[in-house]
Amino acid sequence: MNDDPILKVEDVEVTFTVGRIGRRNAILGVAGVSFELRRGETFALVGESGSGKTTLARAVNGLQAISAGAITFEGQRIDGLDRKAMKPLRRRMSMMFQDPVGSLSPRMSVGDIVTEPLRIHGFEGRDLKDEAARLLPLVGLPLEYADRYPHQLSGGQARRVGVARAIALDPVLIIADEPTAGLDVSVQGEVLNLLNELRERLGLAMVIITHNLHVVHHVADRMAVMYLGRFVETGATQAVFGAPAHPYTAALLSANPEPDPDRAQNRISLPAEVPSLLARPAGCEFHTRCPWARDNCRTVAPPRVALEDRSLSCHYPLKPGARPPRRERP
Amino acid sequence: MNVLEINELNVSFATEEGVVHALKDVSFTVPERRVVGVVGESGCGKSTLINAILGLLAKNGRIDGGTILFEAGSDLTRLGPAEMRALRGVRISTVFQDPMGALNPVISVGRQMANVQYRSGRSQAEKMALAAAMLRQVRIPDATAALGRYPHEFSGGMKQRIAIAMALMMEPALLIADEPTTALDATLEVATIELLRELQEKIGCSVLFISHHLGVIAELCDDVVVMYAGEVVERGTTRQVFNDPRHPYTQRLLECDPARQAQRVRRLPTIAGEIPDLRCRPAGCIFAPRCFRRFDACAKAPPEQDIGGGHVARCFLAEQPETAKERT
């Protein structure tokens, strides 16, 4: 099998214009990120809301224009393509949106929903009934669900329908934005197992956006932690979870609530608020909240450091198990 | 004293497809100054429960029986709309998942926070001063200036903290928090939980905390109520329920949490089967169709079995811990 990356994202930036006329400001929603994705691989994007995860996913899918960088999909540059040129490529990459029920038209039956991509891409020639009968069992739904409507589905079933629609055109890449938000643990497990099964069976590559770190730990091969539109740390999931090297990653992982009432907390708490994208801090952009920040972090932006199993942007990468220094409260 | 005491509550909805029995014989209490968590899958009746307490059931919903005693006095199921209005926002307040649902986008934060004090009899200046003090408590920087700003000018975590400040403005006896941290990421989630705990202790209110995030429940709550398909299947202190779950549903639910799998697994555990159709509830134990410990007796609905120390489970086998053999 060809081992070239399916998706290559290089130094991508996305700019938004905000403010009133005459007082326009440009903000960088995504500020130069790069990653590659190969067949059968799962890549997770984690970070706070507003850190640019969804914007990056939309940029990859061509729903959001980029202002710098390059996106290559199956060897072809796809940034800057117009709708018409993008359309045939959309068959090869599909998107699962956050709100499971909201992304399904209430007026269409499940059968119509899962075969809609076929109609849009001009496969009317195929027997749509047959196609629905092919897709529903793939996601573990009985055939009679083809005649049901979204309001008759549970949250987990609605997600399954979303998955069936996403794989209708045999894509090679699926971008799943919070595929399990709002689901309870058992149904969450079902949806993730389903995605994983399809990944193995169909050799899909997947980008998963989530803020559930437990999910990332189990499903992702590699991950990137986003902060203010940049990757502060990216690498193999096992390595990052085992020993986070960027202070933000360490804080994020330590903040993960565990279902054990007796667990010692040992949290790294972050002071202050997330800075506004309109006023990015000087130096290292995380220094305003970093318990380890030193003087040069406030003035000098850290270079990108490539280590053996990861890369990160930090002047002073953490050693495994590092605890924040005690400091005087102001 | 119990701030809230729910006894044998039954709620049903009349729908085109028949009567849905959304809550069946729900009983539990929220003691004074305790944080009680309610866990369960979507569709298990958590939202119906909140709406029944608040007197906000949809028009087709009906309380078929049971009582909801508030502060050991009035039965909320019998109060009229005007009496309920006097309680809501004053003695019982709520925080929801989406703070923008609680905040009006076109009114400044300060004015909204003054508005919720309309029953207090305070002067406008006093209301504003109190609002600013409350914002400081939820750690909104520059609180006085924040009063003049609009909701969109704050980040998601700050908006949720403002919603919490508003809910606690009138120092209610009971705060109902419905998935207040679900939309927040890990660091903000933890900060919000810590804040909620701190304010609860300071004000001395009780909290009914609804979430399907088991980690958050374990961290914040004193007691836990586990719901399944409209029934309370297990309740007790957080330690009792998390460390020694006795109902098979609770046991499976805890096992399913990926956070409990220390080793990385590609295949996550799930509970086989689906929630039963609430239009025709099975006659016996509600969990029996999905339970691997079921036996003949489960054809009849089990009563609540008292395990001791306030730990209760609705299962015939609650007092016999499962054996390794049964698991396979």
XYZ file of C-alpha atoms in Angstrom, chain A residues 40 42 47-49 53 145 151-152 154-155 157 160 180-194 196-197 199-200 211-221 237-238 248 251-252 254-262 265 267-270 273-274 289, chain B residues 17 40-43 46 97 138-141 155-158 161 179 181-190 193-194 212-216 218-219 238-240 242-243 249 252-254 256-274 290:
130
model
C -5.882 4.069 8.815
C -6.565 8.673 13.747
C -7.923 22.287 23.212
C -10.263 24.793 24.779
C -13.302 26.108 22.987
C -10.093 23.187 16.366
C -34.992 2.365 10.349
C -37.195 12.770 15.885
C -37.865 9.064 16.371
C -32.213 8.335 20.222
C -29.009 10.361 20.424
C -28.967 6.228 16.769
C -25.098 6.249 13.691
C -19.592 11.933 21.139
C -20.431 15.229 22.829
C -23.608 14.912 24.843
C -23.648 11.122 24.720
C -23.543 9.001 27.823
C -20.602 6.676 28.328
C -22.177 3.490 26.990
C -23.459 5.067 23.771
C -20.204 7.004 23.427
C -18.366 3.691 23.506
C -20.668 2.309 20.799
C -20.091 5.255 18.471
C -16.318 5.218 18.970
C -16.157 1.453 18.465
C -18.150 1.868 15.275
C -12.844 2.446 14.851
C -14.274 -0.642 13.168
C -11.478 2.775 10.123
C -10.021 -0.722 10.217
C -12.448 17.914 24.480
C -12.887 14.554 26.147
C -9.330 13.534 26.874
C -10.257 10.005 27.934
C -11.629 9.469 24.442
C -8.423 10.752 22.864
C -6.358 8.383 24.950
C -8.225 5.361 23.629
C -8.901 6.177 19.999
C -6.177 8.467 18.659
C -2.775 7.414 17.316
C -0.917 9.953 21.982
C 0.777 7.423 24.236
C -0.518 23.618 28.898
C -2.445 21.293 32.993
C -5.076 19.977 30.600
C -4.186 17.001 35.160
C -7.582 18.724 35.013
C -9.290 15.665 33.610
C -11.919 14.615 36.196
C -11.649 10.919 37.075
C -14.627 8.831 38.192
C -13.004 7.999 41.508
C -14.085 9.902 44.611
C -10.897 9.022 46.490
C -6.135 15.549 42.809
C -4.002 19.421 39.718
C -2.006 22.052 37.944
C -4.314 25.029 38.067
C -4.006 27.759 35.514
C -8.253 33.880 31.594
C -7.588 32.723 28.066
C -1.192 31.392 32.473
C -48.092 7.350 19.851
C -28.079 8.412 33.743
C -28.163 8.063 29.979
C -29.963 10.576 27.823
C -33.644 9.745 27.884
C -33.228 13.664 34.146
C -25.654 23.728 29.890
C -17.120 34.176 40.475
C -13.738 35.729 39.607
C -14.780 37.971 36.764
C -11.890 40.427 36.475
C -15.584 33.991 26.966
C -17.588 30.760 27.300
C -16.217 29.939 30.737
C -16.878 33.471 31.978
C -19.666 31.803 35.691
C -24.992 19.740 32.808
C -19.914 22.078 32.527
C -20.605 19.850 29.526
C -19.812 22.560 27.002
C -16.556 23.524 28.742
C -13.159 21.942 28.256
C -11.226 20.194 30.993
C -9.412 23.100 32.650
C -12.504 25.316 32.658
C -14.690 22.428 33.762
C -12.577 21.813 36.829
C -16.749 22.789 39.616
C -14.393 24.186 42.241
C -23.577 12.240 32.564
C -19.914 12.920 33.208
C -19.052 10.415 35.927
C -15.738 12.085 36.717
C -17.418 15.390 37.458
C -17.312 11.826 41.596
C -15.460 15.026 42.164
C -20.727 9.076 46.163
C -18.233 6.703 47.779
C -20.846 3.971 48.248
C -18.659 4.570 42.948
C -16.649 2.203 45.112
C -26.744 -0.999 35.582
C -21.938 -1.542 33.759
C -22.143 2.241 33.525
C -18.995 2.689 35.597
C -18.074 1.786 30.349
C -16.325 5.004 31.317
C -13.163 5.164 29.222
C -11.583 6.961 32.163
C -11.681 3.691 34.097
C -9.594 1.907 31.491
C -6.078 2.662 32.550
C -4.641 0.720 29.642
C -5.347 1.986 26.183
C -7.976 -0.157 24.463
C -9.174 0.108 20.917
C -12.546 -1.396 21.716
C -14.419 0.366 24.488
C -16.908 -1.535 26.650
C -20.604 -0.813 26.084
C -23.925 -1.997 27.504
C -25.604 -4.242 24.933
C -29.233 -3.501 24.079
C -31.361 -0.379 24.088
C -30.077 -5.940 29.270
